[in-house]
Each structure stands twice: as C-alpha cells, then as structure tokens.
C-alpha cells in the first residue's frame, strides 16, 4: 500500500490490522499505525484509481486518535448498513482511568469514508463479569447483518496466548445495545490441547466474515501448535460459519479437508 515515497508523514511504525473496502465507489485502506507521539491511531488511505491495488495516498493525518488511551485507537473496521445505506467505522480503544480496559466504538462516516458525522457510540466494553472468558479484552471488531439482526464479531484474551478466540454479540440496532453470546464463535480445540495432543492450530482470532451465495465464511489468523508467539508466526485460516440456536458458530479451527466456497464473478 505504501512505498518509502508515500509512507504517511504522521506514522512512525507498528502498522497493522489493515482493511481494504470499496466505499461508495472508491477503495480505501483503513489501518493502525504508531504516530510520532508514540500513540497508536487509525489511519486511512485513498486509492488514486479504480484499481484495488492502488496506488494509495494517506489522508495526511490520523482518522481516529485516542488521547486518553494507553493502547491507542486500533483495529479499524468499515461497515455499510444495508438497511439505511449509512457508512460507519468501528475501532477499539481503552480508558484505564475509568477502569474500561477495552471499548469498541462505532461512528457514522460521511459518504467519502474519511470524515465523520455525529459522535462515537460505545458498542461493547469489557468488564469483570466475564473476565474468565474475555480476560478484559474486546478488540478486532467486524460487523455483519442478517435477518433483522446485527452481529458484532470480536476477539478476546491476549493475542499471544492459546486462549485468544473470537466471540459475537447481537443487536437489532446498528448502534446497540448488543447482547453477548455465551459461547465462542471459534476457540482452540481444548479437548486435544489440554491432553497435550497436537491440535494443529491455537489462539484463533481477529476474524473477518465474508458472505458468498448466502453462506458466511470466517477468515482469521491462528498460531501453529507448538509455535505459540514464535516463528513462523500466525497463519491465515478460513472456516465456514454455521448456525446454532440463532448464533453463528465455527467451533475449532479445522485441520482436515473441508468444503470451500465456490467463487465466481457474480458470487457475491
């Protein structure tokens, strides 16, 4: 996306969690980067042509900053509401002084995708009621809509541990309130892991959900078993989302042959 000549002037390093979206006819990359002030912020870069491969130019300043946060503003996610056609950006930050270790925000965007309308709204916050499951972490948001409900996928626990996993919350309004599900969407295969058996992949998280021909597919990353927080690093995975009692679920990362989506030019 960026060359040495087009690297954002405000960004120093720690660039991660990019998302590429077609926002009302123009491709935009939303990303996280650390600024010269040491703070993580969310940025945006605009494609200079109709080609999703760019070239891209940064908008010249962070799109979202979080001055009161220790971790900064991270994990930006774009969502277009199919009911209203409105554009939104979601992201994660923290407010430790108010004992809110993780907050997922949503804020309406202008049709340009690089300016905001209105004020941010908190969709989800971590709390001590579910500390064993979420470990005070709610990050990497991804929003989907189906049959009258909004599904907020998010990741919990620490990304460098086997307990990292994806959860979901549901609401009838895009701005909430959201009700948490009681079971993870996907988690480590604890049945094998706790017995010391090779479960192939651990710590699945930071998922994106893609709809093809009416089916949902979860794209996420995970560590190789035995190589947690070590080389060769996290690998990209994909599994089909199934439904159980109205909730989307995958279960555990698949490590055997699976059906894959059939993609055509008109599959979406």
Short mmCIF file of C-alpha atoms in Angstrom, two decimals:
data_model
loop_
_atom_site.label_atom_id
_atom_site.label_comp_id
_atom_site.label_asym_id
_atom_site.label_seq_id
_atom_site.Cartn_x
_atom_site.Cartn_y
_atom_site.Cartn_z
CA UNK A 1 0.00 0.00 0.00
CA UNK A 2 2.78 2.43 0.95
CA UNK A 3 6.19 2.89 -0.60
CA UNK A 4 9.03 4.87 1.02
CA UNK A 5 7.82 7.85 -1.02
CA UNK A 6 4.17 7.56 0.05
CA UNK A 7 4.62 6.48 3.69
CA UNK A 8 2.23 8.58 5.87
CA UNK A 9 4.06 11.57 7.30
CA UNK A 10 2.46 11.11 10.72
CA UNK A 11 3.22 7.37 11.04
CA UNK A 12 6.42 6.03 12.58
CA UNK A 13 5.94 2.26 12.73
CA UNK A 14 3.73 -0.55 14.11
CA UNK A 15 1.44 -0.59 11.10
CA UNK A 16 -1.12 -3.42 11.35
CA UNK A 17 -4.73 -4.58 11.01
CA UNK A 18 -5.42 -3.20 7.50
CA UNK A 19 -8.82 -3.49 5.86
CA UNK A 20 -9.49 -2.72 2.20
CA UNK A 21 -13.04 -1.65 1.33
CA UNK A 22 -14.91 -0.22 -1.62
CA UNK A 23 -16.55 2.81 -0.03
CA UNK A 24 -19.19 4.16 -2.38
CA UNK A 25 -17.13 3.54 -5.47
CA UNK A 26 -13.67 4.31 -4.13
CA UNK A 27 -11.20 1.92 -2.50
CA UNK A 28 -9.99 2.90 0.96
CA UNK A 29 -7.47 1.13 3.18
CA UNK A 30 -8.09 1.61 6.90
CA UNK A 31 -5.13 0.73 9.11
CA UNK A 32 -3.43 1.14 12.50
CA UNK A 33 -0.06 2.87 12.95
CA UNK A 34 2.02 4.42 15.69
CA UNK A 35 2.48 8.17 15.34
CA UNK A 36 5.46 10.34 16.16
CA UNK A 37 3.88 10.97 19.58
CA UNK A 38 4.14 7.25 20.38
CA UNK A 39 0.36 6.78 20.24
CA UNK A 40 -1.40 4.18 18.10
CA UNK A 41 -4.06 5.67 15.84
CA UNK A 42 -6.31 4.62 12.96
CA UNK A 43 -5.48 5.95 9.53
CA UNK A 44 -6.98 5.88 6.04
CA UNK A 45 -5.52 5.89 2.55
CA UNK A 46 -7.38 6.53 -0.70
CA UNK A 47 -6.84 4.66 -3.95
CA UNK A 48 -5.81 7.06 -6.69
CA UNK A 49 -7.54 4.98 -9.38
CA UNK A 50 -10.28 2.37 -9.69
CA UNK A 51 -7.71 -0.38 -9.10
CA UNK A 52 -7.95 -2.01 -5.63
CA UNK A 53 -4.16 -2.49 -5.81
CA UNK A 54 -3.65 1.26 -5.78
CA UNK A 55 -1.61 3.36 -5.78
CA UNK A 56 -2.79 4.71 -2.42
CA UNK A 57 -2.24 8.04 -0.69
CA UNK A 58 -2.73 8.62 3.04
CA UNK A 59 -5.16 11.39 4.02
CA UNK A 60 -2.33 13.24 5.80
CA UNK A 61 -3.34 12.73 9.44
CA UNK A 62 -4.87 10.06 11.69
CA UNK A 63 -8.55 9.40 11.16
CA UNK A 64 -9.08 8.32 14.78
CA UNK A 65 -6.94 9.28 17.77
CA UNK A 66 -7.41 8.31 21.43
CA UNK A 67 -5.50 10.71 23.66
CA UNK A 68 -6.84 9.20 26.90
CA UNK A 69 -5.94 5.65 25.90
CA UNK A 70 -2.82 3.68 26.78
CA UNK A 71 -3.14 1.29 23.85
CA UNK A 72 -4.44 3.94 21.46
CA UNK A 73 -7.08 3.54 18.75
CA UNK A 74 -6.62 0.28 16.85
CA UNK A 75 -8.33 -2.28 14.61
CA UNK A 76 -10.49 -0.04 12.37
CA UNK A 77 -13.36 -1.74 10.56
CA UNK A 78 -15.69 -0.27 7.91
CA UNK A 79 -19.37 -1.25 7.76
CA UNK A 80 -22.17 -0.17 5.42
CA UNK A 81 -25.61 -0.65 6.92
CA UNK A 82 -27.72 -2.50 4.31
CA UNK A 83 -30.93 -1.10 5.84
CA UNK A 84 -30.05 2.60 5.67
CA UNK A 85 -27.07 2.79 3.33
CA UNK A 86 -25.15 4.70 6.02
CA UNK A 87 -21.40 4.21 6.41
CA UNK A 88 -19.70 3.51 9.74
CA UNK A 89 -16.27 2.97 11.21
CA UNK A 90 -15.67 0.73 14.21
CA UNK A 91 -12.48 0.59 16.28
CA UNK A 92 -11.09 -0.41 19.66
CA UNK A 93 -9.51 1.69 22.40
CA UNK A 94 -9.22 1.70 26.21
CA UNK A 95 -9.86 4.10 29.06
CA UNK A 96 -7.87 2.77 32.02
CA UNK A 97 -8.65 5.74 34.28
CA UNK A 98 -12.33 4.75 34.19
CA UNK A 99 -11.49 1.03 34.53
CA UNK A 100 -12.54 0.25 30.96
CA UNK A 101 -9.70 -1.89 29.55
CA UNK A 102 -11.44 -2.41 26.19
CA UNK A 103 -14.05 -0.38 24.35
CA UNK A 104 -15.40 -0.99 20.86
CA UNK A 105 -16.71 2.21 19.26
CA UNK A 106 -18.84 2.94 16.20
CA UNK A 107 -19.19 6.30 14.47
CA UNK A 108 -21.02 7.30 11.32
CA UNK A 109 -18.88 8.27 8.35
CA UNK A 110 -19.72 10.69 5.58
CA UNK A 111 -20.11 9.03 2.15
CA UNK A 112 -16.46 9.91 1.45
CA UNK A 113 -15.35 7.42 4.10
CA UNK A 114 -12.76 9.82 5.54
CA UNK A 115 -14.88 12.30 7.53
CA UNK A 116 -17.18 11.66 10.47
CA UNK A 117 -20.79 12.62 11.21
CA UNK A 118 -22.06 12.78 14.76
CA UNK A 119 -20.40 11.40 17.87
CA UNK A 120 -18.91 7.96 18.57
CA UNK A 121 -21.04 5.38 20.38
CA UNK A 122 -19.76 2.56 22.58
CA UNK A 123 -20.99 -0.80 21.27
CA UNK A 124 -19.21 -3.08 23.72
CA UNK A 125 -16.98 -2.72 26.76
CA UNK A 126 -15.03 -5.31 28.70
CA UNK A 127 -15.94 -5.85 32.32
CA UNK A 128 -15.17 -8.05 35.30
CA UNK A 129 -18.38 -10.10 34.88
CA UNK A 130 -16.79 -12.10 32.05
CA UNK A 131 -13.12 -11.78 32.99
CA UNK A 132 -12.52 -15.54 32.77
CA UNK A 133 -13.79 -15.72 29.18
CA UNK A 134 -12.65 -12.39 27.76
CA UNK A 135 -9.71 -11.52 30.07
CA UNK A 136 -10.77 -7.86 29.83
CA UNK A 137 -10.11 -7.78 26.07
CA UNK A 138 -12.62 -6.95 23.33
CA UNK A 139 -10.93 -6.00 20.06
CA UNK A 140 -10.81 -6.58 16.30
CA UNK A 141 -14.50 -5.77 15.59
CA UNK A 142 -16.31 -6.98 12.48
CA UNK A 143 -20.00 -6.23 11.92
CA UNK A 144 -22.47 -8.26 9.85
CA UNK A 145 -26.24 -8.03 9.25
CA UNK A 146 -28.67 -10.90 8.71
CA UNK A 147 -32.43 -11.28 9.01
CA UNK A 148 -33.02 -8.19 11.13
CA UNK A 149 -30.01 -8.57 13.44
CA UNK A 150 -26.54 -7.05 13.62
CA UNK A 151 -23.78 -9.46 14.59
CA UNK A 152 -20.66 -7.95 16.17
CA UNK A 153 -17.72 -10.34 15.97
CA UNK A 154 -14.78 -9.51 18.25
CA UNK A 155 -11.69 -11.15 19.73
CA UNK A 156 -10.87 -11.71 23.39
CA UNK A 157 -7.94 -12.72 25.63
CA UNK A 158 -4.33 -11.92 24.68
CA UNK A 159 -3.28 -12.45 21.09
CA UNK A 160 -0.06 -14.20 22.19
CA UNK A 161 -1.82 -16.95 24.17
CA UNK A 162 -3.80 -20.06 23.32
CA UNK A 163 -6.90 -18.56 24.99
CA UNK A 164 -7.23 -15.92 22.26
CA UNK A 165 -10.55 -16.53 20.48
CA UNK A 166 -13.48 -14.93 18.65
CA UNK A 167 -16.84 -14.13 20.21
CA UNK A 168 -20.04 -12.47 18.97
CA UNK A 169 -22.72 -10.11 20.26
CA UNK A 170 -26.08 -9.35 18.68
CA UNK A 171 -28.41 -6.34 18.42
CA UNK A 172 -31.45 -5.18 16.48
CA UNK A 173 -29.87 -1.71 16.07
CA UNK A 174 -26.53 -0.89 14.50
CA UNK A 175 -25.63 1.28 17.49
CA UNK A 176 -26.73 -1.29 20.05
CA UNK A 177 -27.27 -2.27 22.76
CA UNK A 178 -25.52 -5.57 21.98
CA UNK A 179 -26.14 -8.82 23.83
CA UNK A 180 -23.12 -11.09 24.21
CA UNK A 181 -23.30 -14.71 23.17
CA UNK A 182 -22.44 -17.30 25.81
CA UNK A 183 -20.17 -19.43 23.63
CA UNK A 184 -17.15 -18.54 21.47
CA UNK A 185 -17.55 -18.46 17.71
CA UNK A 186 -14.19 -20.21 17.43
CA UNK A 187 -11.58 -21.20 20.00
CA UNK A 188 -8.63 -23.54 20.48
CA UNK A 189 -9.52 -27.24 20.45
CA UNK A 190 -9.22 -27.57 24.21
CA UNK A 191 -10.21 -31.23 24.18
CA UNK A 192 -6.94 -32.08 22.43
CA UNK A 193 -4.81 -29.20 23.68
CA UNK A 194 -5.27 -29.99 27.38
CA UNK A 195 -4.26 -33.61 26.75
CA UNK A 196 -1.05 -32.47 25.09
CA UNK A 197 -2.27 -33.66 21.71
CA UNK A 198 -1.42 -31.82 18.51
CA UNK A 199 -4.50 -29.76 17.61
CA UNK A 200 -2.67 -28.09 14.69
CA UNK A 201 -3.75 -24.51 15.45
CA UNK A 202 -4.19 -22.42 18.60
CA UNK A 203 -5.38 -18.95 19.52
CA UNK A 204 -7.69 -18.23 16.57
CA UNK A 205 -8.62 -14.57 16.36
CA UNK A 206 -9.12 -11.22 14.59
CA UNK A 207 -11.72 -12.54 12.19
CA UNK A 208 -13.34 -11.12 9.07
CA UNK A 209 -16.63 -12.54 7.82
CA UNK A 210 -17.38 -12.76 4.12
CA UNK A 211 -20.75 -13.71 2.62
CA UNK A 212 -20.79 -15.77 -0.56
CA UNK A 213 -24.00 -17.12 -2.07
CA UNK A 214 -25.78 -16.79 1.26
CA UNK A 215 -23.09 -18.55 3.32
CA UNK A 216 -20.80 -16.86 5.83
CA UNK A 217 -17.09 -17.68 5.89
CA UNK A 218 -14.78 -16.69 8.73
CA UNK A 219 -11.25 -15.63 7.75
CA UNK A 220 -8.92 -15.37 10.74
CA UNK A 221 -5.38 -15.98 11.95
CA UNK A 222 -4.00 -18.60 14.36
CA UNK A 223 -0.70 -19.89 15.70
CA UNK A 224 0.67 -23.27 14.77
CA UNK A 225 0.52 -25.79 17.62
CA UNK A 226 3.85 -25.78 19.42
CA UNK A 227 4.85 -22.42 17.92
CA UNK A 228 2.77 -20.04 20.01
CA UNK A 229 4.13 -16.49 19.71
CA UNK A 230 7.07 -17.84 17.72
CA UNK A 231 8.22 -18.45 14.16
CA UNK A 232 6.82 -18.93 11.60
CA UNK A 233 4.20 -16.62 13.08
CA UNK A 234 0.45 -16.66 12.62
CA UNK A 235 -1.13 -18.25 9.58
CA UNK A 236 -4.31 -17.22 7.76
CA UNK A 237 -7.24 -19.62 8.07
CA UNK A 238 -10.78 -19.94 6.73
CA UNK A 239 -13.76 -21.93 8.01
CA UNK A 240 -17.46 -21.95 7.24
CA UNK A 241 -19.80 -20.34 9.74
CA UNK A 242 -22.74 -22.47 10.83
CA UNK A 243 -25.77 -21.54 12.90
CA UNK A 244 -26.78 -22.96 16.27
CA UNK A 245 -29.90 -21.69 18.04
CA UNK A 246 -29.68 -18.42 16.11
CA UNK A 247 -25.99 -17.81 16.84
CA UNK A 248 -23.10 -18.04 14.35
CA UNK A 249 -20.51 -20.66 15.28
CA UNK A 250 -17.45 -22.39 13.83
CA UNK A 251 -16.22 -24.36 16.83
CA UNK A 252 -12.48 -25.00 16.47
CA UNK A 253 -10.00 -24.40 13.64
CA UNK A 254 -10.36 -27.16 11.07
CA UNK A 255 -7.31 -29.31 10.38
CA UNK A 256 -8.86 -31.79 7.96
CA UNK A 257 -10.17 -31.33 4.39
CA UNK A 258 -13.20 -29.03 4.26
CA UNK A 259 -15.62 -27.73 1.69
CA UNK A 260 -14.52 -24.39 0.26
CA UNK A 261 -16.64 -21.59 -1.23
CA UNK A 262 -17.13 -21.61 -4.98
CA UNK A 263 -16.26 -18.12 -6.16
CA UNK A 264 -17.44 -16.67 -9.46
CA UNK A 265 -17.63 -13.12 -10.75
CA UNK A 266 -21.26 -12.90 -9.63
CA UNK A 267 -20.99 -14.97 -6.42
CA UNK A 268 -21.41 -12.01 -4.07
#
